Amino acid sequence: MEGARARLFIGVLCCLVVLERAVGLEFTRSDFPSDFVFGSATSAYQERCQTTVLVMWLQTDITNIRYNGIIMLSYRYILEDVKLMADTGLEAYRLSISWSRLIPDGRGEVNPKGVEYYNGLIDDLVKHGIQIHVMIYQLDLPQVLEDEYQGWLSPKIIDDFTAYADVCFKEFGDRVKYWTTLDEPNIIGIGSYDSGLWPPQHCSNPFRVINCTIRNSTVEPYIAVHNLLLAHASVYNLYHTKYHELQGGIVGINVYSFGIYPFSDSNADKEAAQRYHDFSVGWIVNPLTYGDYPLIMKKIVGPRLPVFTKYQSEMLRGAFDFIGLNHYTSLYVMDDSHNTNLGPHDFYADTSTQSSISRNIMPSGQYIPDPSEIVPDPDGLEHMLEYLKATYDNPPLYVQENGLGMTTNSSLEDKKRIDFLSGFIGSTLTAIRNGANVRGYFVWSFIDVFEFLAGYDTTFGLYSVDFESKEKTRKPRLSAHWYSNFLKNNGSISTTGLSDEGYHAEQ
Ligand SMILES: *[C@@H]1O[C@H](CO)[C@@H](O)[C@H](O)[C@H]1NC(C)=O
Ligand SMILES: *[C@@H]1O[C@H](CO)[C@@H](O)[C@H](O)[C@H]1NC(C)=O
Ligand SMILES: *[C@@H]1O[C@H](CO)[C@@H](O)[C@H](O)[C@H]1NC(C)=O
Ligand SMILES: *[C@@H]1O[C@H](CO)[C@@H](O)[C@H](O)[C@H]1NC(C)=O
């Protein structure tokens, strides 16, 4: 989705930042396995507009985001963008389907216009030979299900989500072979039900960072993720009993991940870093690999952590064909278990990791003048890919989002983004060479889109979009030319960055 959410996380959580990246690794497209795919991504709500918890949230004006319905306009541009993708040489495109566009009431009747819209888009992608990866749920819960039974807090959502996915498989599964059920369920738990910054904005004192209607930050994140996991497993089973044989596709789940470093060499900080792994990616991937939450979560969260029945545990175990990662940045994690606060604990307190150190001081003591300036750390992605390989029995992995946010009005000459992307693509290759089973890499985002927590002020696009213009003009940034050259011409990449030759932005 976007990196601003990483900043939200860091702001609440703790400790930034990052190391020097490795320099000098040079590679070409053909250094990657031939069935590896390079693509780019966007999502439904960030381009188009529905009645969902998101839109309600945007309209409540709790953020500084410029909204004004601008996102509704880009609906009609999507087909033109497919041509742009083909011209760029994208091998794959990741899109998300909007639940309420397809099923306006959350369950029941299917909207034929919604089906028609996605059929048109999917056919166009097929025509251009672009492999299609679909995210079934990217945060856009139909408002009606939030109103009726509080969305992900109720197990009722498992059947409704499965029925929605069934429509997706039935209508589009003849052409779509790569399905991801849920985008960042770990962040949904925290952002939507603990800090409350994300829709539907549940949180309770003293953890709230905004004025939520009172809910319960000590239990709701765990309940929501429990239902998200069961809904995922239900959809996975549906696909493999009803569709797989006919359609031959695969179904995975996505998690948000950080590169994780212990703040110091102390055992306490090393254990804190491990705890952080277990609470962030382990929360999702452990149940799907081993049928239960990580031991440390069960120990610390205790009776607030829902329990899987034996049947559920069996259903979860092995219920994925791949894990997708949204990965942008790295964290230093410091132990905070000596904090004997006896008050109620939310997710952050449960991790028993430090959240109060100055964000501007690196472990080395170096002062970082602008904490919002996140230093790219490609090594953090390599560590995460190799951590997942080692911890979860070498699962197939996709880097489903990676990219650099820059100020919207910055020039088209985004050399920093080229450095960023080449560094992370390089670290993906290193992880593959070290045995990680990585199958693809997607740049976030193909074009500038509406970004959570940043609106239109920070953008990630390979192509800029002039949101003020009537035509919403797209212009390639240097990074678009660069990615295109890498894909089409087997262009060589060095993590020290490319020479400028041949990469002048077209005006
Ligand atoms: C939070 O909302 C309540 C209920 O609407 C209101 O009484 C209170 O003043 C608000 N507090 C802040 C800090 O906005
Ligand atoms: C949250 O739920 C826990 C466990 O059920 C309970 O002990 C606590 O009082 C609740 N807190 C609020 C603010 O409702
Ligand atoms: C970008 O430029 C537009 C048009 O000049 C302006 O309205 C907008 O505020 C600028 N945004 C930022 C983040 O500087
Ligand atoms: C791509 O470039 C590399 C290194 O120059 C070369 O070994 C490889 O054969 C090239 N592959 C293709 C498909 O041209």
Coordinates of C-alpha atoms and ligand atoms in Angstrom, one line a residue:
M1 CA 0.0 0.0 0.0
E2 CA 2.4 2.7 1.0
G3 CA 5.3 3.6 3.2
A4 CA 3.7 6.4 5.1
R5 CA 2.1 3.6 7.2
A6 CA 5.6 2.5 8.1
R7 CA 6.1 5.9 9.6
L8 CA 2.9 5.6 11.5
F9 CA 4.2 2.4 12.9
I10 CA 7.6 3.8 13.8
G11 CA 6.1 6.8 15.3
V12 CA 4.1 4.7 17.7
L13 CA 6.5 1.9 18.0
C14 CA 10.0 3.0 18.3
C15 CA 13.3 3.0 16.9
L16 CA 14.3 3.8 13.4
V17 CA 16.6 3.2 11.1
V18 CA 19.1 1.7 9.1
L19 CA 22.5 0.7 7.8
E20 CA 24.7 1.4 4.9
R21 CA 23.6 -0.7 2.0
A22 CA 25.9 -3.1 0.2
V23 CA 27.4 -1.5 -2.8
G24 CA 28.6 -2.8 -6.1
L25 CA 26.3 -5.8 -6.7
E26 CA 25.6 -5.8 -10.5
F27 CA 23.0 -7.9 -12.1
T28 CA 20.7 -8.1 -15.0
R29 CA 17.1 -9.3 -15.5
S30 CA 18.5 -12.7 -16.7
D31 CA 20.3 -13.2 -13.4
F32 CA 16.9 -14.0 -11.9
P33 CA 15.2 -17.3 -12.4
S34 CA 13.3 -17.4 -15.7
D35 CA 9.9 -17.9 -13.9
F36 CA 10.5 -15.0 -11.5
V37 CA 8.2 -12.1 -12.3
F38 CA 8.8 -8.4 -12.1
G39 CA 5.8 -6.2 -11.8
S40 CA 4.2 -3.2 -10.2
A41 CA 1.1 -2.6 -8.1
T42 CA -1.8 -0.3 -7.2
S43 CA -5.1 -1.0 -5.4
A44 CA -8.8 -0.4 -5.9
Y45 CA -9.6 2.2 -3.2
Q46 CA -6.5 4.2 -3.9
E47 CA -7.5 4.8 -7.5
R48 CA -11.3 4.6 -7.3
C49 CA -14.0 5.3 -4.8
Q50 CA -16.5 3.1 -3.1
T51 CA -18.8 3.2 0.0
T52 CA -16.5 1.5 2.4
V53 CA -15.0 2.1 5.8
L54 CA -12.2 3.9 3.9
V55 CA -14.4 6.5 2.4
M56 CA -16.3 7.1 5.6
W57 CA -12.9 7.5 7.3
L58 CA -11.7 9.9 4.6
Q59 CA -14.8 12.0 5.1
T60 CA -14.4 12.3 8.8
D61 CA -11.5 14.7 8.3
I62 CA -9.3 13.4 11.0
T63 CA -6.2 13.6 8.9
N64 CA -4.6 16.3 6.8
I65 CA -5.3 14.4 3.7
R66 CA -6.6 16.3 0.8
Y67 CA -9.4 14.1 -0.5
N68 CA -12.1 16.1 -2.3
G69 CA -13.2 13.1 -4.3
I70 CA -10.2 13.4 -6.6
I71 CA -9.6 9.6 -6.6
M72 CA -13.0 9.0 -8.2
L73 CA -11.7 10.6 -11.4
S74 CA -9.0 8.1 -12.2
Y75 CA -11.5 5.3 -12.7
R76 CA -11.7 5.9 -16.4
Y77 CA -7.9 6.0 -16.9
I78 CA -7.2 2.5 -15.8
L79 CA -7.5 1.0 -19.3
E80 CA -5.1 3.5 -20.7
D81 CA -2.7 2.6 -17.9
V82 CA -2.6 -1.0 -19.1
K83 CA -1.1 0.2 -22.4
L84 CA 1.4 2.2 -20.4
M85 CA 2.3 -1.0 -18.4
A86 CA 2.8 -3.0 -21.6
D87 CA 5.0 -0.2 -23.0
T88 CA 7.0 -0.2 -19.8
G89 CA 7.5 -3.9 -20.2
L90 CA 5.9 -4.9 -16.9
E91 CA 5.7 -8.7 -16.7
A92 CA 3.0 -8.7 -14.0
Y93 CA 0.5 -6.3 -12.4
R94 CA -1.0 -6.5 -9.0
L95 CA -4.4 -5.0 -8.6
S96 CA -7.0 -5.3 -5.9
I97 CA -10.7 -6.0 -6.3
S98 CA -13.1 -3.9 -4.3
W99 CA -15.5 -6.0 -2.3
S100 CA -18.3 -3.3 -2.4
R101 CA -17.9 -2.7 -6.1
L102 CA -18.6 -6.3 -6.7
I103 CA -21.1 -6.9 -4.0
P104 CA -22.5 -3.5 -2.9
D105 CA -24.3 -4.9 0.2
G106 CA -21.4 -6.9 1.4
R107 CA -23.2 -10.1 0.7
G108 CA -25.9 -11.3 -1.7
E109 CA -26.4 -9.7 -5.0
V110 CA -23.5 -9.3 -7.4
N111 CA -23.3 -6.0 -9.2
P112 CA -23.0 -6.8 -12.9
K113 CA -21.3 -3.5 -13.6
G114 CA -18.6 -4.4 -11.2
V115 CA -18.1 -7.8 -12.9
E116 CA -18.0 -6.1 -16.3
Y117 CA -15.5 -3.5 -15.1
Y118 CA -13.0 -6.1 -13.8
N119 CA -13.6 -8.4 -16.8
G120 CA -12.6 -5.5 -19.1
L121 CA -9.5 -4.8 -17.1
I122 CA -8.5 -8.4 -16.8
D123 CA -9.1 -9.1 -20.5
D124 CA -6.9 -6.1 -21.4
L125 CA -4.1 -7.3 -19.2
V126 CA -4.3 -10.8 -20.8
K127 CA -4.3 -9.2 -24.2
H128 CA -1.0 -7.4 -23.4
G129 CA 0.5 -10.6 -21.9
I130 CA 0.7 -9.2 -18.4
Q131 CA 0.5 -11.7 -15.6
I132 CA -2.3 -10.8 -13.3
H133 CA -2.0 -10.9 -9.5
V134 CA -5.2 -10.1 -7.6
M135 CA -5.4 -8.8 -4.0
I136 CA -8.9 -9.9 -2.9
Y137 CA -9.0 -7.5 0.2
Q138 CA -7.0 -4.4 0.6
L139 CA -8.6 -2.6 3.5
D140 CA -11.9 -1.7 1.9
L141 CA -14.5 -3.3 4.1
P142 CA -18.0 -2.6 2.9
Q143 CA -19.5 -0.1 5.4
V144 CA -22.6 -2.2 5.8
L145 CA -20.8 -5.1 7.4
E146 CA -19.1 -2.8 9.9
D147 CA -22.5 -1.4 10.8
E148 CA -24.1 -4.7 11.0
Y149 CA -21.7 -6.8 13.0
Q150 CA -18.5 -4.8 13.4
G151 CA -16.7 -6.3 10.4
W152 CA -13.6 -8.3 11.3
L153 CA -14.5 -8.4 15.0
S154 CA -17.2 -10.9 14.3
P155 CA -16.7 -14.5 13.1
K156 CA -19.7 -13.8 10.8
I157 CA -17.3 -12.2 8.4
I158 CA -15.7 -15.5 7.6
D159 CA -18.7 -16.7 5.6
D160 CA -19.3 -13.3 3.9
F161 CA -15.6 -13.0 2.9
T162 CA -15.6 -16.5 1.6
A163 CA -18.7 -15.9 -0.5
Y164 CA -17.1 -12.7 -1.9
A165 CA -14.0 -14.6 -2.8
D166 CA -16.1 -17.3 -4.4
V167 CA -17.5 -14.7 -6.7
C168 CA -14.0 -13.5 -7.6
F169 CA -12.8 -17.1 -8.4
K170 CA -16.0 -17.9 -10.3
E171 CA -16.0 -14.7 -12.4
F172 CA -12.3 -14.1 -13.0
G173 CA -10.4 -17.4 -12.1
D174 CA -10.3 -18.6 -15.7
R175 CA -7.8 -15.7 -16.3
V176 CA -6.4 -14.9 -12.9
K177 CA -4.0 -17.5 -11.4
Y178 CA -2.4 -15.6 -8.6
W179 CA -4.7 -14.7 -5.7
T180 CA -3.8 -13.1 -2.4
T181 CA -6.6 -13.1 0.2
L182 CA -5.6 -10.3 2.5
D183 CA -3.4 -7.3 2.5
E184 CA -1.4 -6.7 5.7
P185 CA -3.6 -8.4 8.2
N186 CA -1.0 -7.7 10.9
I187 CA -1.3 -4.0 10.2
I188 CA -5.1 -4.1 10.1
G189 CA -5.0 -5.5 13.6
I190 CA -2.8 -2.7 14.9
G191 CA -3.8 0.2 12.8
S192 CA -7.6 -0.4 12.9
Y193 CA -8.1 -1.8 16.3
D194 CA -5.3 -0.6 18.6
S195 CA -4.0 2.8 17.7
G196 CA -7.2 3.5 15.8
L197 CA -5.5 5.6 13.1
W198 CA -6.9 3.4 10.4
P199 CA -10.5 2.8 9.6
P200 CA -12.8 1.7 11.2
Q201 CA -10.8 3.5 14.0
H202 CA -11.3 1.4 17.0
C203 CA -9.2 2.2 20.1
S204 CA -9.4 2.7 23.8
N205 CA -7.6 4.7 26.5
P206 CA -4.7 5.0 27.1
F207 CA -3.6 3.6 23.8
R208 CA -5.6 5.8 21.4
V209 CA -3.8 8.3 19.4
I210 CA -7.0 9.8 18.1
N211 CA -10.5 10.3 19.6
C212 CA -12.1 7.0 18.9
T213 CA -15.4 5.9 20.0
I214 CA -14.4 3.8 23.0
R215 CA -13.5 0.2 22.0
N216 CA -10.8 -2.1 23.5
S217 CA -7.2 -1.9 22.3
T218 CA -6.2 -4.7 24.6
V219 CA -8.3 -7.4 22.9
E220 CA -9.7 -6.2 19.6
P221 CA -6.4 -6.4 17.6
Y222 CA -6.1 -10.1 18.5
I223 CA -9.8 -10.9 17.8
A224 CA -9.7 -9.1 14.4
V225 CA -6.5 -11.0 13.3
H226 CA -8.0 -14.3 14.5
N227 CA -11.0 -13.8 12.3
L228 CA -8.8 -12.6 9.4
L229 CA -6.7 -15.8 9.6
L230 CA -9.8 -18.0 9.7
A231 CA -11.3 -16.1 6.8
H232 CA -8.1 -16.6 4.8
A233 CA -8.0 -20.3 5.6
S234 CA -11.7 -20.7 4.6
V235 CA -11.0 -19.0 1.2
Y236 CA -7.9 -21.1 0.7
N237 CA -9.9 -24.3 1.3
L238 CA -12.7 -23.1 -1.0
Y239 CA -10.2 -22.5 -3.8
H240 CA -8.5 -25.8 -3.4
T241 CA -11.7 -27.9 -3.1
K242 CA -13.8 -26.1 -5.8
Y243 CA -11.5 -24.3 -8.2
H244 CA -7.9 -25.4 -8.2
E245 CA -8.3 -28.5 -10.3
L246 CA -10.1 -26.5 -13.0
Q247 CA -8.3 -23.2 -12.9
G248 CA -4.8 -24.2 -11.7
G249 CA -4.1 -21.1 -9.7
I250 CA -2.5 -20.5 -6.3
V251 CA -3.7 -18.6 -3.2
G252 CA -1.5 -16.8 -0.6
I253 CA -1.7 -14.2 2.0
N254 CA 0.3 -10.9 2.5
V255 CA 2.0 -9.6 5.6
Y256 CA 3.7 -6.2 6.3
S257 CA 7.3 -6.8 7.3
F258 CA 10.3 -4.7 8.6
G259 CA 13.9 -5.4 8.5
I260 CA 14.6 -6.0 12.2
Y261 CA 17.8 -5.4 14.2
P262 CA 18.4 -5.6 17.9
F263 CA 19.3 -2.2 19.2
S264 CA 22.4 -3.5 20.9
D265 CA 24.4 -6.7 21.2
S266 CA 22.8 -7.4 24.6
N267 CA 20.9 -10.6 25.0
A268 CA 17.8 -8.7 26.1
D269 CA 17.7 -6.7 22.9
K270 CA 18.3 -9.8 20.8
E271 CA 15.4 -11.4 22.5
A272 CA 13.4 -8.3 21.9
A273 CA 14.1 -8.4 18.2
Q274 CA 13.0 -12.1 18.1
R275 CA 9.8 -11.1 20.0
Y276 CA 9.2 -8.4 17.5
H277 CA 9.5 -10.9 14.6
D278 CA 7.0 -13.2 16.4
F279 CA 4.5 -10.5 17.1
S280 CA 4.7 -9.0 13.6
V281 CA 5.1 -11.7 10.9
G282 CA 4.8 -14.6 13.3
W283 CA 1.3 -13.6 14.3
I284 CA 0.2 -14.4 10.7
V285 CA 2.7 -16.9 9.3
N286 CA 3.1 -19.1 12.4
P287 CA -0.5 -20.3 12.6
L288 CA -0.5 -20.9 8.8
T289 CA 2.7 -23.0 9.1
Y290 CA 2.4 -24.7 12.5
G291 CA -1.3 -24.3 13.3
D292 CA -1.0 -21.9 16.2
Y293 CA 0.3 -18.5 17.4
P294 CA 3.9 -18.2 18.4
L295 CA 4.6 -19.5 21.9
I296 CA 5.8 -16.1 23.1
M297 CA 2.5 -14.5 22.1
K298 CA 0.5 -17.1 23.9
K299 CA 2.7 -16.6 27.0
I300 CA 2.5 -12.8 27.0
V301 CA -1.0 -12.1 25.7
G302 CA -2.5 -15.0 27.7
P303 CA -6.3 -15.2 27.9
R304 CA -6.7 -12.1 25.6
L305 CA -5.3 -14.1 22.7
P306 CA -8.1 -16.2 21.1
V307 CA -7.5 -19.9 21.0
F308 CA -7.8 -22.1 17.8
T309 CA -9.9 -25.2 18.1
K310 CA -8.2 -28.4 17.0
Y311 CA -10.3 -28.3 13.8
Q312 CA -9.3 -24.7 13.1
S313 CA -5.7 -25.4 13.8
E314 CA -5.8 -28.2 11.2
M315 CA -7.5 -26.0 8.7
L316 CA -4.9 -23.3 9.1
R317 CA -1.8 -25.5 9.0
G318 CA -0.4 -25.3 5.5
A319 CA -3.2 -23.1 4.2
F320 CA -1.2 -21.0 1.8
D321 CA 0.7 -21.4 -1.5
F322 CA 2.9 -18.4 -0.9
I323 CA 3.5 -15.5 1.5
G324 CA 3.5 -12.0 0.1
L325 CA 5.5 -9.2 1.8
N326 CA 4.9 -5.5 1.8
H327 CA 8.3 -4.2 2.8
Y328 CA 9.7 -0.7 2.9
T329 CA 12.0 -0.1 5.9
S330 CA 13.9 -1.4 8.9
L331 CA 13.6 -1.0 12.7
Y332 CA 15.9 -1.2 15.7
V333 CA 14.2 -3.0 18.5
M334 CA 15.1 -2.5 22.1
D335 CA 14.0 -4.5 25.1
D336 CA 11.3 -3.0 27.4
S337 CA 10.4 -6.1 29.4
H338 CA 11.7 -4.5 32.6
N339 CA 8.9 -2.1 32.4
T340 CA 6.5 -3.3 35.1
N341 CA 3.5 -1.2 34.1
L342 CA 0.6 -3.2 35.6
G343 CA -2.0 -1.3 33.7
P344 CA -3.8 -2.8 30.7
H345 CA -1.6 -3.8 27.8
D346 CA -2.3 -3.3 24.1
F347 CA -0.3 -4.9 21.2
Y348 CA 2.6 -2.5 21.6
A349 CA 3.0 -3.1 25.3
D350 CA 2.6 -6.8 24.7
T351 CA 5.6 -6.9 22.5
S352 CA 7.6 -5.5 25.5
T353 CA 9.8 -3.6 23.1
Q354 CA 11.0 -0.1 23.6
S355 CA 9.0 2.7 22.2
S356 CA 10.2 5.7 24.0
I357 CA 13.8 6.3 22.7
S358 CA 14.5 9.2 20.6
R359 CA 13.9 8.4 17.0
N360 CA 16.7 10.6 15.9
I361 CA 19.6 8.8 17.6
M362 CA 21.1 5.8 15.9
P363 CA 22.6 3.0 18.0
S364 CA 26.0 4.4 16.9
G365 CA 25.1 7.7 18.5
Q366 CA 24.9 9.4 15.1
Y367 CA 22.2 12.1 15.1
I368 CA 19.7 12.0 12.2
P369 CA 18.5 15.5 11.6
D370 CA 15.2 14.6 10.0
P371 CA 13.6 11.5 11.5
S372 CA 11.0 11.4 8.6
E373 CA 13.9 10.8 6.3
I374 CA 13.9 7.0 6.3
V375 CA 17.3 5.7 5.2
P376 CA 16.9 2.9 2.7
D377 CA 18.0 -0.5 4.0
P378 CA 18.0 -3.1 1.3
D379 CA 19.8 -5.6 3.6
G380 CA 16.7 -5.6 5.8
L381 CA 14.7 -7.1 3.0
E382 CA 17.3 -9.8 2.4
H383 CA 17.4 -10.6 6.2
M384 CA 13.6 -10.9 6.3
L385 CA 13.4 -13.2 3.2
E386 CA 16.1 -15.4 4.7
Y387 CA 14.4 -15.3 8.1
L388 CA 11.2 -16.6 6.6
K389 CA 13.1 -19.3 4.8
A390 CA 14.8 -20.4 7.9
T391 CA 11.8 -20.1 10.3
Y392 CA 8.9 -21.3 8.2
D393 CA 10.3 -24.1 6.1
N394 CA 11.3 -22.2 3.0
P395 CA 7.9 -21.0 1.8
P396 CA 7.4 -19.5 -1.7
L397 CA 7.6 -15.7 -1.3
Y398 CA 6.7 -12.6 -3.3
V399 CA 7.8 -9.1 -2.5
Q400 CA 4.4 -7.6 -3.3
E401 CA 5.2 -4.0 -2.4
N402 CA 8.4 -2.1 -2.2
G403 CA 9.1 1.5 -3.2
L404 CA 10.1 5.0 -2.1
G405 CA 7.8 7.8 -1.3
M406 CA 8.8 11.3 -2.4
T407 CA 7.2 14.7 -2.3
T408 CA 4.6 14.8 -5.0
N409 CA 5.9 17.9 -6.6
S410 CA 9.5 16.8 -6.7
S411 CA 10.9 16.6 -10.2
L412 CA 10.7 13.7 -12.5
E413 CA 14.3 13.1 -12.0
D414 CA 13.9 10.6 -9.1
K415 CA 17.4 9.3 -8.9
K416 CA 16.9 8.5 -5.2
R417 CA 14.1 6.2 -6.2
I418 CA 16.3 4.4 -8.7
D419 CA 18.9 3.9 -6.0
F420 CA 16.3 2.6 -3.6
L421 CA 14.7 0.1 -6.1
S422 CA 18.0 -1.2 -7.4
G423 CA 19.2 -1.7 -3.8
F424 CA 16.1 -3.8 -2.9
I425 CA 16.0 -5.7 -6.1
G426 CA 19.7 -6.5 -5.5
S427 CA 19.0 -7.7 -2.0
T428 CA 16.2 -9.9 -3.3
L429 CA 18.6 -11.5 -5.7
T430 CA 21.1 -12.1 -2.9
A431 CA 18.4 -13.8 -0.8
I432 CA 17.5 -16.0 -3.8
R433 CA 21.2 -16.9 -4.2
N434 CA 21.2 -17.8 -0.5
G435 CA 18.3 -20.2 -1.0
A436 CA 15.2 -18.2 -0.3
N437 CA 12.3 -19.2 -2.5
V438 CA 11.4 -15.8 -3.9
R439 CA 9.1 -15.8 -6.9
G440 CA 8.5 -12.2 -7.8
Y441 CA 9.0 -8.5 -7.0
F442 CA 6.5 -5.7 -7.4
V443 CA 7.2 -2.0 -7.2
W444 CA 4.8 0.2 -5.3
S445 CA 3.4 2.0 -7.2
F446 CA 3.0 2.0 -10.9
I447 CA 1.5 5.5 -11.0
D448 CA 1.0 8.0 -8.3
V449 CA -2.0 7.2 -6.2
F450 CA -3.8 8.4 -3.2
E451 CA -1.6 7.4 -0.2
F452 CA -2.9 6.6 3.3
L453 CA -1.8 9.1 5.9
A454 CA -0.2 11.2 3.2
G455 CA -3.0 11.7 0.7
Y456 CA -1.5 13.1 -2.5
D457 CA 1.5 14.8 -0.8
T458 CA 3.8 11.8 -0.9
T459 CA 3.8 9.6 -3.9
F460 CA 5.5 6.5 -5.0
G461 CA 4.8 6.2 -8.7
L462 CA 7.1 5.3 -11.5
Y463 CA 4.8 7.6 -13.4
S464 CA 3.8 10.9 -12.0
V465 CA 0.1 11.9 -12.2
D466 CA -0.8 15.6 -12.4
F467 CA -3.8 15.4 -10.1
E468 CA -4.7 19.1 -10.7
S469 CA -5.0 18.7 -14.5
K470 CA -8.3 17.7 -16.1
E471 CA -6.7 14.8 -18.0
K472 CA -4.7 13.6 -15.0
T473 CA -1.6 13.6 -17.2
R474 CA 0.9 10.7 -16.6
K475 CA 4.5 11.4 -17.1
P476 CA 7.3 8.9 -16.8
R477 CA 9.9 9.6 -14.1
L478 CA 13.5 8.5 -14.5
S479 CA 12.6 5.4 -12.5
A480 CA 10.0 4.3 -15.1
H481 CA 12.6 4.5 -17.9
W482 CA 15.1 2.7 -15.7
Y483 CA 12.8 -0.1 -14.7
S484 CA 11.7 -0.4 -18.3
N485 CA 15.3 -0.7 -19.5
F486 CA 16.0 -3.3 -16.9
L487 CA 13.0 -5.4 -17.9
K488 CA 13.1 -5.0 -21.7
N489 CA 16.8 -4.7 -22.5
N490 CA 18.2 -6.9 -19.8
G491 CA 19.7 -3.7 -18.5
S492 CA 22.4 -4.0 -15.9
I493 CA 21.8 -2.6 -12.5
S494 CA 24.3 -1.6 -10.0
T495 CA 23.4 -0.8 -6.4
T496 CA 25.7 2.2 -6.7
G497 CA 23.1 3.6 -9.1
L498 CA 23.0 3.9 -12.8
S499 CA 24.8 6.5 -14.9
D500 CA 22.4 9.2 -16.0
E501 CA 23.0 8.5 -19.7
G502 CA 19.9 7.5 -21.5
Y503 CA 17.5 8.3 -18.7
H504 CA 16.2 11.7 -19.3
A505 CA 12.6 12.2 -18.4
E506 CA 10.3 13.0 -21.2
Q507 CA 8.4 16.2 -20.8
Ligands
LIG1 C1 -13.6 13.2 22.1 O1 -15.0 12.9 21.8 C2 -15.9 13.1 22.9 C3 -17.2 12.6 22.5 O2 -17.6 13.1 21.2 C4 -15.9 14.6 23.2 O3 -16.7 14.8 24.3 C5 -14.4 15.0 23.6 O4 -14.4 16.4 23.9 C6 -13.5 14.6 22.5 N1 -12.1 14.8 23.0 C7 -11.1 15.4 22.2 C8 -9.8 15.5 22.8 O5 -11.4 15.7 21.1
LIG2 C1 -11.1 -4.8 27.5 O1 -11.3 -6.2 27.6 C2 -10.7 -6.7 28.7 C3 -10.8 -8.2 28.6 O2 -12.1 -8.6 28.3 C4 -11.3 -6.2 30.0 O3 -10.6 -6.7 31.1 C5 -11.1 -4.6 30.0 O4 -11.8 -4.1 31.1 C6 -11.7 -4.1 28.7 N1 -11.4 -2.6 28.6 C7 -12.2 -1.7 28.2 C8 -11.7 -0.3 28.1 O5 -13.4 -2.0 27.9
LIG3 C1 2.0 20.8 -5.5 O1 1.6 21.7 -6.5 C2 0.2 22.1 -6.5 C3 0.0 23.0 -7.7 O2 1.0 24.0 -7.8 C4 -0.1 22.7 -5.1 O3 -1.5 23.1 -5.1 C5 0.2 21.7 -4.0 O4 -0.1 22.3 -2.8 C6 1.6 21.2 -4.1 N1 1.8 20.1 -3.1 C7 2.9 20.1 -2.4 C8 3.0 18.9 -1.5 O5 3.8 20.9 -2.4
LIG4 C1 21.6 -10.5 -20.2 O1 22.9 -9.9 -19.9 C2 23.8 -10.9 -19.3 C3 25.0 -10.1 -18.8 O2 25.4 -9.2 -19.7 C4 24.1 -12.0 -20.2 O3 24.9 -12.9 -19.6 C5 22.8 -12.7 -20.6 O4 23.0 -13.7 -21.6 C6 21.8 -11.7 -21.2 N1 20.5 -12.3 -21.4 C7 19.7 -12.1 -22.4 C8 18.4 -12.8 -22.5 O5 20.0 -11.3 -23.3

